[in-house]
Amino acid sequence: MRIALGSDHGGFHLKQAIKEYLDSRGIINHDFGTYDAGAVDYPDYARAVAEAVARGEYDRGILCCGTGIGVCIAANKVPGIRAALCHDTFSARAAREHNDANILTLGGRVVGPGLALEIVATWLDAEFSGGRHARRVAKISAIEDVYSCRKGQGGKEG
Ligand code: RB5
């Protein structure tokens, strides 16, 4: 599995801990930044990671900011992305099994590294259940198709 990683300054330390964890498991990952704790704008990093996942260059992405909310909102603007903010393992598993979430977001100011790494492990190891959930995820994609300005402009259908 190939993972795209990114954060703003609020999620920087958590992103570093997640990178160490991925490395320890031998999971291929690329860090799209930020690379220090200086203040930056979270949409820039969310966009880079989300676009890389949407292009298929990475299987999934993990994004951190202070709350996990900003990067989640921004990533979900990219067609094909289903980003889920999870601060518990039940949600992390369901995000994969029910929602086929291809990006996990976390708040570095909300959860400590111990819980965060359990959430990451749960999300990494869970798979999409398909079946009735596939029908529902397809309906999410249908909404995206209606509102995506890329449709018919060299994007998905181009
Ligand atoms: C940055 O201060 C903070 O707003 C950001 O990390 C994130 O929490 C936004 O949703």
Tab-separated table of C-alpha atoms and ligand atoms in Angstrom:
chain	number	residue	atom	x	y	z
A	1	MET	CA	0.000	0.000	0.000
A	2	ARG	CA	1.234	3.500	-0.841
A	3	ILE	CA	0.228	6.316	1.496
A	4	ALA	CA	0.331	10.081	0.860
A	5	LEU	CA	0.879	12.078	4.048
A	6	GLY	CA	0.372	15.760	4.772
A	7	SER	CA	-0.306	18.280	7.504
A	8	ASP	CA	-0.268	21.928	8.441
A	9	HIS	CA	1.608	23.231	11.491
A	10	GLY	CA	-1.234	22.165	13.829
A	11	GLY	CA	-0.840	18.565	12.726
A	12	PHE	CA	2.898	18.572	12.109
A	13	HIS	CA	4.017	16.588	15.178
A	14	LEU	CA	1.256	14.017	14.744
A	15	LYS	CA	2.109	13.617	11.065
A	16	GLN	CA	5.735	12.934	12.019
A	17	ALA	CA	4.604	10.245	14.485
A	18	ILE	CA	2.403	8.676	11.805
A	19	LYS	CA	5.273	8.716	9.318
A	20	GLU	CA	7.511	6.912	11.843
A	21	TYR	CA	4.743	4.349	12.380
A	22	LEU	CA	4.299	3.736	8.640
A	23	ASP	CA	8.062	3.390	8.222
A	24	SER	CA	8.189	0.901	11.111
A	25	ARG	CA	5.570	-1.234	9.314
A	26	GLY	CA	7.399	-0.945	5.999
A	27	ILE	CA	4.465	0.887	4.422
A	28	ILE	CA	5.553	3.003	1.461
A	29	ASN	CA	4.713	6.648	2.099
A	30	HIS	CA	5.453	10.099	0.774
A	31	ASP	CA	5.412	13.201	2.954
A	32	PHE	CA	3.880	16.169	1.116
A	33	GLY	CA	4.781	18.471	4.046
A	34	THR	CA	4.678	20.676	5.952
A	35	TYR	CA	8.200	20.010	7.110
A	36	ASP	CA	8.383	22.120	10.279
A	37	ALA	CA	6.082	23.753	12.840
A	38	GLY	CA	5.949	27.167	11.120
A	39	ALA	CA	2.461	28.435	10.300
A	40	VAL	CA	1.113	27.438	6.872
A	41	ASP	CA	-2.329	27.120	5.238
A	42	TYR	CA	-3.893	23.668	5.593
A	43	PRO	CA	-5.770	23.699	2.230
A	44	ASP	CA	-2.442	23.665	0.366
A	45	TYR	CA	-1.408	20.345	1.940
A	46	ALA	CA	-4.873	18.822	1.829
A	47	ARG	CA	-5.076	19.607	-1.873
A	48	ALA	CA	-1.654	18.117	-2.683
A	49	VAL	CA	-2.435	14.859	-0.877
A	50	ALA	CA	-6.005	14.621	-2.189
A	51	GLU	CA	-4.964	15.225	-5.794
A	52	ALA	CA	-2.196	12.617	-5.554
A	53	VAL	CA	-4.688	10.043	-4.225
A	54	ALA	CA	-7.336	11.012	-6.793
A	55	ARG	CA	-4.763	10.589	-9.599
A	56	GLY	CA	-4.046	7.073	-8.307
A	57	GLU	CA	-0.420	7.798	-7.434
A	58	TYR	CA	-1.146	6.685	-3.855
A	59	ASP	CA	-3.701	4.155	-2.626
A	60	ARG	CA	-4.773	6.263	0.322
A	61	GLY	CA	-3.877	9.443	2.210
A	62	ILE	CA	-3.572	10.630	5.792
A	63	LEU	CA	-3.926	14.325	6.645
A	64	CYS	CA	-3.488	16.133	9.962
A	65	CYS	CA	-4.248	19.677	11.062
A	66	GLY	CA	-5.092	21.109	14.472
A	67	THR	CA	-8.601	19.662	14.538
A	68	GLY	CA	-8.598	17.435	11.436
A	69	ILE	CA	-11.608	19.417	10.235
A	70	GLY	CA	-10.010	21.877	7.826
A	71	VAL	CA	-8.016	19.262	5.920
A	72	CYS	CA	-11.118	17.029	5.771
A	73	ILE	CA	-13.280	19.753	4.270
A	74	ALA	CA	-10.579	20.747	1.775
A	75	ALA	CA	-9.718	17.182	0.699
A	76	ASN	CA	-13.377	16.372	0.094
A	77	LYS	CA	-13.539	19.103	-2.566
A	78	VAL	CA	-11.353	16.974	-4.847
A	79	PRO	CA	-13.457	14.634	-7.033
A	80	GLY	CA	-12.985	11.001	-6.102
A	81	ILE	CA	-11.939	11.739	-2.534
A	82	ARG	CA	-13.824	10.408	0.478
A	83	ALA	CA	-12.011	11.891	3.469
A	84	ALA	CA	-13.136	10.915	6.975
A	85	LEU	CA	-12.293	12.619	10.251
A	86	CYS	CA	-11.926	9.855	12.857
A	87	HIS	CA	-10.974	10.282	16.485
A	88	ASP	CA	-11.982	6.791	17.594
A	89	THR	CA	-11.298	3.304	16.273
A	90	PHE	CA	-14.986	2.417	15.727
A	91	SER	CA	-15.336	5.298	13.262
A	92	ALA	CA	-11.996	4.508	11.626
A	93	ARG	CA	-13.078	0.925	10.890
A	94	ALA	CA	-16.513	2.019	9.673
A	95	ALA	CA	-14.971	4.703	7.470
A	96	ARG	CA	-13.258	1.927	5.517
A	97	GLU	CA	-15.908	-0.797	5.711
A	98	HIS	CA	-18.952	1.389	5.025
A	99	ASN	CA	-17.658	4.545	3.327
A	100	ASP	CA	-14.546	3.307	1.493
A	101	ALA	CA	-12.768	6.389	2.855
A	102	ASN	CA	-9.568	6.910	0.905
A	103	ILE	CA	-8.255	9.658	3.190
A	104	LEU	CA	-8.130	9.632	6.993
A	105	THR	CA	-7.917	12.963	8.788
A	106	LEU	CA	-6.866	13.574	12.386
A	107	GLY	CA	-6.456	16.557	14.693
A	108	GLY	CA	-3.057	16.912	16.299
A	109	ARG	CA	-4.602	19.169	18.964
A	110	VAL	CA	-7.397	16.683	19.674
A	111	VAL	CA	-5.825	13.238	20.068
A	112	GLY	CA	-2.494	12.147	21.492
A	113	PRO	CA	-0.118	10.000	19.454
A	114	GLY	CA	-1.051	6.771	21.266
A	115	LEU	CA	-4.718	6.870	20.318
A	116	ALA	CA	-3.945	8.385	16.917
A	117	LEU	CA	-1.689	5.479	15.954
A	118	GLU	CA	-4.354	2.949	16.997
A	119	ILE	CA	-6.833	4.817	14.800
A	120	VAL	CA	-4.352	4.807	11.916
A	121	ALA	CA	-3.676	1.062	12.352
A	122	THR	CA	-7.397	0.263	12.444
A	123	TRP	CA	-8.077	2.326	9.326
A	124	LEU	CA	-5.093	0.898	7.418
A	125	ASP	CA	-6.065	-2.694	8.159
A	126	ALA	CA	-9.806	-2.405	7.451
A	127	GLU	CA	-11.222	-3.062	3.987
A	128	PHE	CA	-14.339	-1.863	2.189
A	129	SER	CA	-17.229	-4.291	2.729
A	130	GLY	CA	-18.937	-3.614	-0.618
A	131	GLY	CA	-22.498	-4.949	-1.002
A	132	ARG	CA	-25.124	-2.460	0.136
A	133	HIS	CA	-22.354	-0.038	1.044
A	134	ALA	CA	-21.141	0.000	-2.562
A	135	ARG	CA	-24.592	1.155	-3.657
A	136	ARG	CA	-24.443	4.029	-1.150
A	137	VAL	CA	-20.927	5.055	-2.077
A	138	ALA	CA	-21.993	5.033	-5.746
A	139	LYS	CA	-24.754	7.471	-4.784
A	140	ILE	CA	-22.128	9.773	-3.252
A	141	SER	CA	-20.204	9.638	-6.544
A	142	ALA	CA	-23.414	10.455	-8.409
A	143	ILE	CA	-23.824	13.633	-6.350
A	144	GLU	CA	-20.221	14.528	-7.136
A	145	ASP	CA	-20.806	13.984	-10.851
A	146	VAL	CA	-23.758	16.378	-10.855
A	147	TYR	CA	-21.825	19.158	-9.158
A	148	SER	CA	-18.303	18.586	-10.456
A	149	CYS	CA	-17.284	21.396	-12.802
A	150	ARG	CA	-14.787	18.976	-14.362
A	151	LYS	CA	-17.600	16.959	-15.887
A	152	GLY	CA	-17.513	17.344	-19.655
A	153	GLN	CA	-14.506	19.677	-19.450
A	154	GLY	CA	-11.693	17.233	-19.961
A	155	GLY	CA	-12.139	15.712	-16.539
A	156	LYS	CA	-13.761	12.400	-15.708
A	157	GLU	CA	-15.720	12.254	-18.930
A	158	GLY	CA	-13.245	14.125	-21.069
B	1	RB5	C1	-4.553	26.291	12.390
B	1	RB5	O1	-4.452	27.162	13.457
B	1	RB5	C2	-5.850	25.508	12.482
B	1	RB5	O2	-6.924	26.329	12.134
B	1	RB5	C3	-5.790	24.287	11.579
B	1	RB5	O3	-4.748	23.472	11.967
B	1	RB5	C4	-7.013	23.392	11.565
B	1	RB5	O4	-7.399	23.059	12.866
B	1	RB5	C5	-8.124	23.842	10.744
B	1	RB5	O5	-9.161	23.184	10.615
